[in-house]
């Protein structure tokens, strides 16, 4: 039974940020706030860096769920943005799906809050429609590791690939020579341990 | 190899509470007592809210295993209730299976104590008979994370879908507009962090 | 060097709830939301049960910190309540201190959010003024176990006694015969594992 | 794709204890010594209780690996016992395999030390030969949770079912009425929390 | 400021088992049931071995708290035994205190359930009366590590010494030559890892 | 024995950053890199905000230990800066001590890498000379929680007060009205969960 | 659906060490530095012991990523060594793939830093080309357990087998009699707990 | 109340290794075997490097406790070595105490297995006799973190200082210039993360 490596290809990918809202973020407890903020913004920087079509959506943003985190809004001012009137599964929102399909991409990177709902539901819907789905696990958060593990299992069994923002960035970049400065800048900004290496290196080779 | 999203549909679902008995609950150590009580009652509230046919069963309730937790008994006074005379796997009790089939539903939400026995055994039996099985992982408890992980793996490999009560509620509700107050009330009651959002929102928008 | 057991005496105690506000609660990560809500309300039930003078205070409740949790407001409608205009240490608010002293009690139970500030600061101030201070550790929350441990150490070295709501209740009650039903009711409500014992016992002795 | 529940059937099962030796046990760090000893002896009691054909084997027992734990030796004095002269995978020992096949059983319960070697290797070999393999995960131990998780994944992907001693006992017993005293005795002996239930029950119903 | 090593001396010690009752044990979550049972019985074996005067007490043993664990009752059939009619702090029971004082010992080993109440309260009372108090931390259990840590801090600041059953046994025994077989037997029974050493040693030196 | 609350007073405080160097940071494992970077920069922002005299020092910065983290260098361009030629305890460097004393402050906030050396050694030296020492525990890092706990105990027993950057900021600020915007800005920048509250509040009160 | 046990066979195996570089190692946080160093060198010793063709590769070794760890360089002085000019996935480097294929082996042991990139990418590429891939999980490291778990899931679903260095060694060795001294030497060197067994055995059988 | 910094001074220190025996090491579970071996040998290297008088002792080394770990024996061939005939507290062995006193040192570094017995007992005895005691916490091991925490508390309250091998080395060395190569070599050997820094530095400055 042969295996095909469905590898992220920067020309085939769209990114979906689902419900990263200021209120909902207080529900996320499987990451510390520092880590989670860093992971989400790292994914955003990757989307920018590779010019990936990016779609934003929120749920009830005028209520307790709160507004989309302002950094995302600021980074993607021209991205399609859907403040869903009520659909929990973003894929149940026809406009959202239309926008996804309009990108013409067959690989979807999905991140959201909370993992078992805002990520898993559209992921399963997209898989059913034949998309290749890549879950950005560390830019997606939920109540605790138990619900996360269950959600991961459900998506993985359905054929989604579980990744991290760092893996996503590296699989898209493929070769450092494509832009050493640019990609290194993202790593330095979001991986303090890598920034330390760069600083030591710079100091020692001066 | 195409994937079909077997999605919870409130018209297709029955709920099985298996052996949530006062004595057996002292065996549950993969959740704190506070969390577990909250999770089980949240699932019960969801079953009520969506009017899902619900079936209760216990094992040896007149012995050390103790009575069904009184909240469940009170919430589902008219539900079919089977005090099994000895069968460990609820599915080995003909009356129980008959009641399940009498609901006419093909999707089963199963929760129970302990996970690797009272949940896994009927889950595997139901899968063999062609039901779609959804395990409510956080309303099911056991001795420790190791036995839980093993039980999850066995059920997942057999085709059961692993969910949480929050995911169940959201997948059934589909759209907030179906009943904002009602569904929000359940979340506010069982997710203190969400209740805080509602309270801040109410105060700030007064 | 002889030791005196400064034991909680229900005639000598006042209770201070400091900054249990809907917004600030989202900062608490050293307890799960379920556990923390339960612990705070258990302490409140104890304060009610023993008719302890209780004082409420908040910080900037009309801003992002959010309102006092509504359950506390509802349980102590007549308690002195100080919405501090800016002082971080409640003890820097003269009205608050006046109210504390007006109780005429020399033992103070303090709980709050977050531990190293809203609890530790008034605790240290009160110790300096000669009060006996009892920190209700599990009704006080903070960012993570590291900041909690540091705050505990600072308060303990200063002479505060570290307790839990269960210990507080038991030390105040002294003898079950003072009111078996009443005190047992609090335990049954806030300790699900104890409620299970009661239910099994009731069922088995019928 | 239909699912068949390969359920443990007491007439179809043989039990393999692989390398539970006094020396090797010092390598087991994914359980505390108390827990692991209890789990292994619980499985042994189950094997005895159901009269399951049981096979013992050791590796280099006259060297640092040490002797088979004396309790197992004492409980199964007449069981086939293979002190392997050097084969690491017990299935590479022709006498051992011959004994397994001589039981005429098609379901194998395997437990051993360490999980990724002494359990996984014979499990994979037996699967290849068409046996149904059930790993008793909590009667098998290894260096740490990471190696355990990897070993579980390898066996699960190959078709082994991951169980716990408690699940094994319950799946074999099927119905308490087959022998309430006997089976309850095993649980009371190996589950202190269950023993407590029995004791409270006995006291309260006197 | 000179330090005096208040060292356990087998002629100066009495042992107090406080509220190790079948029901209350279900509240203990800072140890697994296997570990905790082992620790309590190890302390009991040590008390027997050194013929230490031992006092048993329970709280409401005819109610949900349940009976004293039967092993303790069986091991100390002639020990003073106080089923307290209501006092939470055993030291508030005059008969209990009288029995403690009747032993004529000035060093008290205290273990109980739960730590912050049944252990801490009599420990603090005894310290106030000038006893040397040694808390057997691992034969004492409570709801979680947070309440345990707070209770330890309170007792330690008051002058209690925190020990473990193993430390207690060794400090009492002083010299293996006093009875190698006897003391080794206790270790072999309650420390499986030590039993393994003994078995390997025996096998290898045959 | 009366207690004096040695409270941080912004006119009495100097801040010491000891050995936060790019290479040494790779040794810190009791915080994630994201958390630790955030904590150190939060303390730096607090030092700036309150105009506290700040002193920087490094150890062998031209070797493997690497340069001072560039953010600190940039934030305090005019601060006394001591690249120690070899002294491990910064207090053994006469210039450093002279600079500390030149500030004329009696309260010292100390943070550094690693905790048991670069923090504990100067902390103990400063205590001996009569300074009030406040350890900023979460802006200090080390190999693991065990070495951290030992180091904390050593410093606490010597009279140092254990704090966190958040507690430091709040104890210095005393009253929000001193500068709501400024202090809120620091919290919003370094506490993502607090930033979320601010964003929800702003959105909801528009 | 029959299962074939793709078992490591020492004549069919090549080993790939991917990016174990001094700088990158500071990113590894799912193992302690002690453990990880030991695991990597244990795999190296196994590769040597069985004379497995071994291939080394690094990424940007003249930059912040740092040099290959010197022990690996020293142990495999004649191994093919590829300092990749920029390809992140080693399999995108034609020379590397050519060297892998030149070994003529169909089973690949892969270890590297970090797991979700340097291990997962070539593992998936090799699976696509029909190799049998065995991931040496504990000689591969990454940022945290979450990214590790996601990476494991991706590789396992693709058909890679997850192993540990100890499992690899044992599956290759098959029978202790092939070389007791040699293989025991590796275990004694890299498993301190096993070394202890050997030392006790030697002492006791003298 | 003034504080004196009792600082390790290489001319005032003796080192005691108590019961690091091959058998007893299997009891140590609060460190992984890799970490613990590394910590003990690091302390030994420090003792050698500073030529500190070192004393070795074992308990029943011809029985199950096993021989002193061979590395220690090899490193200190001429050190006083006491195979105690039965005393559990090494300080109860007159020869051992005589040897300690013969060193003429007033500062004692103590490490051993297990912490609450082999370390705590002689530590408390030495404190009583006026020695300054420094416990090397990470070169001392025991059954679990709970017994460790209790033992630490007992020793700390008695006046012992809790340290780690790294802190010990640094406090003794005082100034890198005393021997950069020598001391750096110890760190590089026992701190893999530091070795990586050295390797990167060397590579980058070539």
Short mmCIF file of N, CA and C in Angstrom, two decimals, chain E residues 91-198:
data_model
loop_
_atom_site.label_atom_id
_atom_site.label_comp_id
_atom_site.label_asym_id
_atom_site.label_seq_id
_atom_site.Cartn_x
_atom_site.Cartn_y
_atom_site.Cartn_z
N UNK E 91 -7.27 15.87 69.28
CA UNK E 91 -6.75 16.39 70.55
C UNK E 91 -7.85 17.07 71.38
N UNK E 92 -8.99 17.37 70.76
CA UNK E 92 -10.12 17.92 71.51
C UNK E 92 -10.90 16.82 72.24
N UNK E 93 -10.52 15.59 71.99
CA UNK E 93 -11.16 14.47 72.66
C UNK E 93 -10.33 14.12 73.89
N UNK E 94 -10.90 14.34 75.06
CA UNK E 94 -10.13 14.20 76.30
C UNK E 94 -9.61 12.78 76.50
N UNK E 95 -10.38 11.80 76.11
CA UNK E 95 -9.94 10.42 76.28
C UNK E 95 -8.70 10.13 75.43
N UNK E 96 -8.74 10.64 74.22
CA UNK E 96 -7.61 10.43 73.33
C UNK E 96 -6.35 11.03 73.92
N UNK E 97 -6.44 12.28 74.36
CA UNK E 97 -5.27 12.95 74.92
C UNK E 97 -4.78 12.22 76.16
N UNK E 98 -5.74 11.77 76.95
CA UNK E 98 -5.36 11.04 78.17
C UNK E 98 -4.57 9.77 77.81
N UNK E 99 -5.04 9.10 76.75
CA UNK E 99 -4.34 7.89 76.32
C UNK E 99 -2.95 8.21 75.79
N UNK E 100 -2.85 9.31 75.07
CA UNK E 100 -1.53 9.71 74.57
C UNK E 100 -0.60 9.96 75.75
N UNK E 101 -1.08 10.71 76.71
CA UNK E 101 -0.22 11.03 77.84
C UNK E 101 0.10 9.80 78.69
N UNK E 102 -0.84 8.87 78.72
CA UNK E 102 -0.63 7.65 79.48
C UNK E 102 0.51 6.80 78.94
N UNK E 103 0.84 7.00 77.68
CA UNK E 103 1.97 6.24 77.14
C UNK E 103 3.27 6.70 77.78
N UNK E 104 3.26 7.92 78.29
CA UNK E 104 4.49 8.43 78.89
C UNK E 104 5.57 8.81 77.89
N UNK E 105 5.21 8.85 76.62
CA UNK E 105 6.21 9.16 75.58
C UNK E 105 6.17 10.64 75.24
N UNK E 106 7.31 11.17 74.86
CA UNK E 106 7.33 12.59 74.50
C UNK E 106 7.48 12.82 73.00
N UNK E 107 7.72 11.74 72.26
CA UNK E 107 7.81 11.87 70.80
C UNK E 107 6.57 11.23 70.17
N UNK E 108 5.89 11.99 69.29
CA UNK E 108 4.67 11.47 68.68
C UNK E 108 4.83 11.36 67.17
N UNK E 109 4.58 10.17 66.65
CA UNK E 109 4.48 9.98 65.20
C UNK E 109 3.01 10.09 64.84
N UNK E 110 2.68 11.02 63.94
CA UNK E 110 1.28 11.21 63.59
C UNK E 110 1.09 11.00 62.10
N UNK E 111 0.07 10.22 61.75
CA UNK E 111 -0.33 10.04 60.35
C UNK E 111 -1.84 10.05 60.32
N UNK E 112 -2.41 10.49 59.20
CA UNK E 112 -3.86 10.53 59.15
C UNK E 112 -4.40 11.01 57.83
N UNK E 113 -5.73 11.06 57.78
CA UNK E 113 -6.47 11.48 56.59
C UNK E 113 -7.56 12.45 57.03
N UNK E 114 -7.63 13.69 56.53
CA UNK E 114 -6.74 14.29 55.59
C UNK E 114 -5.70 15.15 56.30
N UNK E 115 -4.60 15.35 55.59
CA UNK E 115 -3.40 15.93 56.19
C UNK E 115 -3.64 17.26 56.90
N UNK E 116 -4.36 18.18 56.22
CA UNK E 116 -4.46 19.53 56.79
C UNK E 116 -5.42 19.60 57.96
N UNK E 117 -6.16 18.54 58.22
CA UNK E 117 -7.10 18.54 59.34
C UNK E 117 -6.72 17.47 60.37
N UNK E 118 -6.88 16.22 59.97
CA UNK E 118 -6.74 15.13 60.93
C UNK E 118 -5.31 14.96 61.41
N UNK E 119 -4.34 15.40 60.61
CA UNK E 119 -2.95 15.36 61.03
C UNK E 119 -2.55 16.72 61.63
N UNK E 120 -2.81 17.80 60.88
CA UNK E 120 -2.30 19.11 61.31
C UNK E 120 -2.88 19.56 62.64
N UNK E 121 -4.17 19.36 62.84
CA UNK E 121 -4.78 19.88 64.08
C UNK E 121 -4.19 19.22 65.33
N UNK E 122 -4.19 17.90 65.43
CA UNK E 122 -3.56 17.32 66.63
C UNK E 122 -2.06 17.58 66.70
N UNK E 123 -1.41 17.68 65.53
CA UNK E 123 0.03 17.98 65.56
C UNK E 123 0.28 19.33 66.21
N UNK E 124 -0.50 20.34 65.81
CA UNK E 124 -0.30 21.68 66.37
C UNK E 124 -0.66 21.71 67.84
N UNK E 125 -1.72 20.98 68.20
CA UNK E 125 -2.11 20.93 69.61
C UNK E 125 -1.01 20.27 70.45
N UNK E 126 -0.46 19.20 69.93
CA UNK E 126 0.58 18.48 70.68
C UNK E 126 1.84 19.32 70.80
N UNK E 127 2.17 20.04 69.74
CA UNK E 127 3.35 20.92 69.82
C UNK E 127 3.16 21.96 70.91
N UNK E 128 1.94 22.48 70.98
CA UNK E 128 1.67 23.51 71.98
C UNK E 128 1.86 22.95 73.40
N UNK E 129 1.61 21.66 73.53
CA UNK E 129 1.77 21.06 74.86
C UNK E 129 3.18 20.54 75.10
N UNK E 130 4.07 20.80 74.16
CA UNK E 130 5.46 20.46 74.41
C UNK E 130 5.92 19.11 73.89
N UNK E 131 5.07 18.39 73.20
CA UNK E 131 5.52 17.14 72.59
C UNK E 131 6.45 17.43 71.41
N UNK E 132 7.32 16.47 71.11
CA UNK E 132 8.06 16.51 69.84
C UNK E 132 7.19 15.79 68.82
N UNK E 133 6.86 16.49 67.74
CA UNK E 133 5.94 15.92 66.76
C UNK E 133 6.67 15.58 65.47
N UNK E 134 6.45 14.36 65.00
CA UNK E 134 7.00 13.87 63.74
C UNK E 134 5.84 13.47 62.84
N UNK E 135 5.66 14.19 61.75
CA UNK E 135 4.58 13.88 60.82
C UNK E 135 5.06 12.82 59.83
N UNK E 136 4.32 11.74 59.71
CA UNK E 136 4.69 10.73 58.71
C UNK E 136 3.97 11.13 57.42
N UNK E 137 4.66 11.89 56.61
CA UNK E 137 4.01 12.58 55.49
C UNK E 137 3.42 11.62 54.48
N UNK E 138 4.08 10.51 54.24
CA UNK E 138 3.57 9.65 53.18
C UNK E 138 2.58 8.60 53.68
N UNK E 139 2.29 8.59 54.94
CA UNK E 139 1.17 7.80 55.46
C UNK E 139 0.00 8.72 55.80
N UNK E 140 0.08 9.94 55.30
CA UNK E 140 -0.96 10.95 55.48
C UNK E 140 -1.36 11.44 54.10
N UNK E 141 -2.66 11.56 53.85
CA UNK E 141 -3.07 11.92 52.49
C UNK E 141 -4.13 13.00 52.48
N UNK E 142 -4.24 13.65 51.33
CA UNK E 142 -5.23 14.70 51.22
C UNK E 142 -5.67 14.89 49.77
N UNK E 143 -6.38 15.99 49.51
CA UNK E 143 -7.05 16.19 48.23
C UNK E 143 -6.10 16.37 47.05
N UNK E 144 -5.02 17.07 47.28
CA UNK E 144 -4.11 17.37 46.18
C UNK E 144 -2.82 17.93 46.76
N UNK E 145 -1.80 18.05 45.92
CA UNK E 145 -0.51 18.53 46.42
C UNK E 145 -0.56 19.96 46.96
N UNK E 146 -1.50 20.76 46.50
CA UNK E 146 -1.54 22.15 46.98
C UNK E 146 -1.97 22.20 48.44
N UNK E 147 -3.02 21.49 48.78
CA UNK E 147 -3.41 21.51 50.19
C UNK E 147 -2.35 20.81 51.05
N UNK E 148 -1.71 19.80 50.48
CA UNK E 148 -0.63 19.16 51.24
C UNK E 148 0.49 20.13 51.53
N UNK E 149 0.93 20.85 50.51
CA UNK E 149 2.04 21.78 50.72
C UNK E 149 1.71 22.83 51.77
N UNK E 150 0.49 23.34 51.71
CA UNK E 150 0.10 24.35 52.69
C UNK E 150 0.11 23.75 54.11
N UNK E 151 -0.41 22.54 54.24
CA UNK E 151 -0.44 21.90 55.55
C UNK E 151 0.97 21.62 56.07
N UNK E 152 1.84 21.16 55.20
CA UNK E 152 3.22 20.91 55.62
C UNK E 152 3.86 22.20 56.13
N UNK E 153 3.65 23.27 55.38
CA UNK E 153 4.26 24.54 55.77
C UNK E 153 3.78 24.97 57.16
N UNK E 154 2.49 24.83 57.38
CA UNK E 154 1.94 25.24 58.68
C UNK E 154 2.57 24.41 59.81
N UNK E 155 2.68 23.12 59.61
CA UNK E 155 3.22 22.26 60.67
C UNK E 155 4.72 22.46 60.84
N UNK E 156 5.42 22.61 59.74
CA UNK E 156 6.86 22.79 59.82
C UNK E 156 7.21 24.09 60.53
N UNK E 157 6.50 25.17 60.19
CA UNK E 157 6.77 26.45 60.85
C UNK E 157 6.50 26.37 62.35
N UNK E 158 5.61 25.47 62.73
CA UNK E 158 5.29 25.33 64.15
C UNK E 158 6.29 24.44 64.88
N UNK E 159 7.19 23.82 64.13
CA UNK E 159 8.21 23.01 64.78
C UNK E 159 8.08 21.51 64.59
N UNK E 160 7.07 21.06 63.85
CA UNK E 160 6.97 19.63 63.58
C UNK E 160 8.07 19.21 62.61
N UNK E 161 8.51 17.97 62.72
CA UNK E 161 9.48 17.44 61.79
C UNK E 161 8.76 16.57 60.75
N UNK E 162 9.06 16.82 59.49
CA UNK E 162 8.40 16.08 58.41
C UNK E 162 9.23 14.86 58.03
N UNK E 163 8.64 13.70 58.11
CA UNK E 163 9.39 12.48 57.81
C UNK E 163 8.59 11.58 56.86
N UNK E 164 9.20 10.47 56.49
CA UNK E 164 8.51 9.44 55.70
C UNK E 164 8.59 8.14 56.48
N UNK E 165 7.76 7.16 56.12
CA UNK E 165 7.79 5.92 56.91
C UNK E 165 9.15 5.27 56.86
N UNK E 166 9.83 5.39 55.71
CA UNK E 166 11.13 4.76 55.61
C UNK E 166 12.14 5.45 56.54
N UNK E 167 12.10 6.77 56.55
CA UNK E 167 12.97 7.50 57.45
C UNK E 167 12.68 7.17 58.91
N UNK E 168 11.41 7.07 59.23
CA UNK E 168 11.02 6.71 60.60
C UNK E 168 11.60 5.35 61.00
N UNK E 169 11.41 4.38 60.11
CA UNK E 169 11.91 3.04 60.41
C UNK E 169 13.41 3.03 60.62
N UNK E 170 14.11 3.72 59.76
CA UNK E 170 15.57 3.72 59.86
C UNK E 170 16.06 4.48 61.09
N UNK E 171 15.40 5.59 61.41
CA UNK E 171 15.85 6.36 62.57
C UNK E 171 15.59 5.60 63.87
N UNK E 172 14.52 4.80 63.87
CA UNK E 172 14.25 3.98 65.05
C UNK E 172 15.19 2.79 65.16
N UNK E 173 15.50 2.20 64.01
CA UNK E 173 16.27 0.95 64.04
C UNK E 173 17.74 1.21 64.40
N UNK E 174 18.26 2.28 63.87
CA UNK E 174 19.62 2.74 64.18
C UNK E 174 20.72 1.82 63.64
N UNK E 175 20.61 0.55 63.92
CA UNK E 175 21.70 -0.34 63.52
C UNK E 175 21.09 -1.65 63.02
N UNK E 176 21.45 -2.01 61.81
CA UNK E 176 20.91 -3.24 61.22
C UNK E 176 21.14 -4.45 62.12
N UNK E 177 22.25 -4.42 62.83
CA UNK E 177 22.60 -5.60 63.64
C UNK E 177 21.61 -5.85 64.77
N UNK E 178 20.78 -4.86 65.03
CA UNK E 178 19.76 -5.09 66.06
C UNK E 178 18.77 -6.18 65.66
N UNK E 179 18.56 -6.34 64.39
CA UNK E 179 17.69 -7.41 63.88
C UNK E 179 17.63 -7.30 62.37
N UNK E 180 18.58 -7.92 61.73
CA UNK E 180 18.68 -7.81 60.27
C UNK E 180 17.46 -8.42 59.61
N UNK E 181 17.12 -9.62 59.98
CA UNK E 181 16.01 -10.32 59.35
C UNK E 181 14.71 -9.56 59.49
N UNK E 182 14.45 -9.17 60.73
CA UNK E 182 13.17 -8.52 60.99
C UNK E 182 12.99 -7.24 60.23
N UNK E 183 14.00 -6.38 60.30
CA UNK E 183 13.86 -5.08 59.65
C UNK E 183 13.91 -5.23 58.13
N UNK E 184 14.79 -6.11 57.67
CA UNK E 184 14.84 -6.37 56.23
C UNK E 184 13.52 -6.89 55.70
N UNK E 185 12.85 -7.66 56.55
CA UNK E 185 11.55 -8.20 56.12
C UNK E 185 10.54 -7.10 55.86
N UNK E 186 10.56 -6.09 56.72
CA UNK E 186 9.63 -4.97 56.52
C UNK E 186 9.96 -4.24 55.21
N UNK E 187 11.23 -3.99 54.99
CA UNK E 187 11.61 -3.29 53.76
C UNK E 187 11.24 -4.13 52.54
N UNK E 188 11.52 -5.42 52.60
CA UNK E 188 11.20 -6.28 51.46
C UNK E 188 9.71 -6.33 51.16
N UNK E 189 8.92 -6.22 52.21
CA UNK E 189 7.46 -6.29 52.03
C UNK E 189 6.90 -4.99 51.46
N UNK E 190 7.48 -3.88 51.83
CA UNK E 190 6.88 -2.60 51.45
C UNK E 190 7.66 -1.81 50.40
N UNK E 191 8.82 -2.28 50.07
CA UNK E 191 9.60 -1.63 49.00
C UNK E 191 9.89 -2.67 47.93
N UNK E 192 9.02 -2.80 46.93
CA UNK E 192 9.25 -3.82 45.90
C UNK E 192 10.64 -3.71 45.27
N UNK E 193 11.15 -2.49 45.12
CA UNK E 193 12.47 -2.36 44.51
C UNK E 193 13.54 -2.96 45.41
N UNK E 194 13.31 -2.89 46.73
CA UNK E 194 14.28 -3.50 47.63
C UNK E 194 14.11 -5.02 47.64
N UNK E 195 12.89 -5.47 47.54
CA UNK E 195 12.65 -6.91 47.45
C UNK E 195 13.36 -7.50 46.24
N UNK E 196 13.34 -6.76 45.15
CA UNK E 196 14.05 -7.25 43.96
C UNK E 196 15.53 -7.41 44.22
N UNK E 197 16.11 -6.46 44.96
CA UNK E 197 17.53 -6.58 45.28
C UNK E 197 17.80 -7.83 46.09
N UNK E 198 16.92 -8.08 47.05
CA UNK E 198 17.10 -9.25 47.90
C UNK E 198 17.01 -10.53 47.07
#
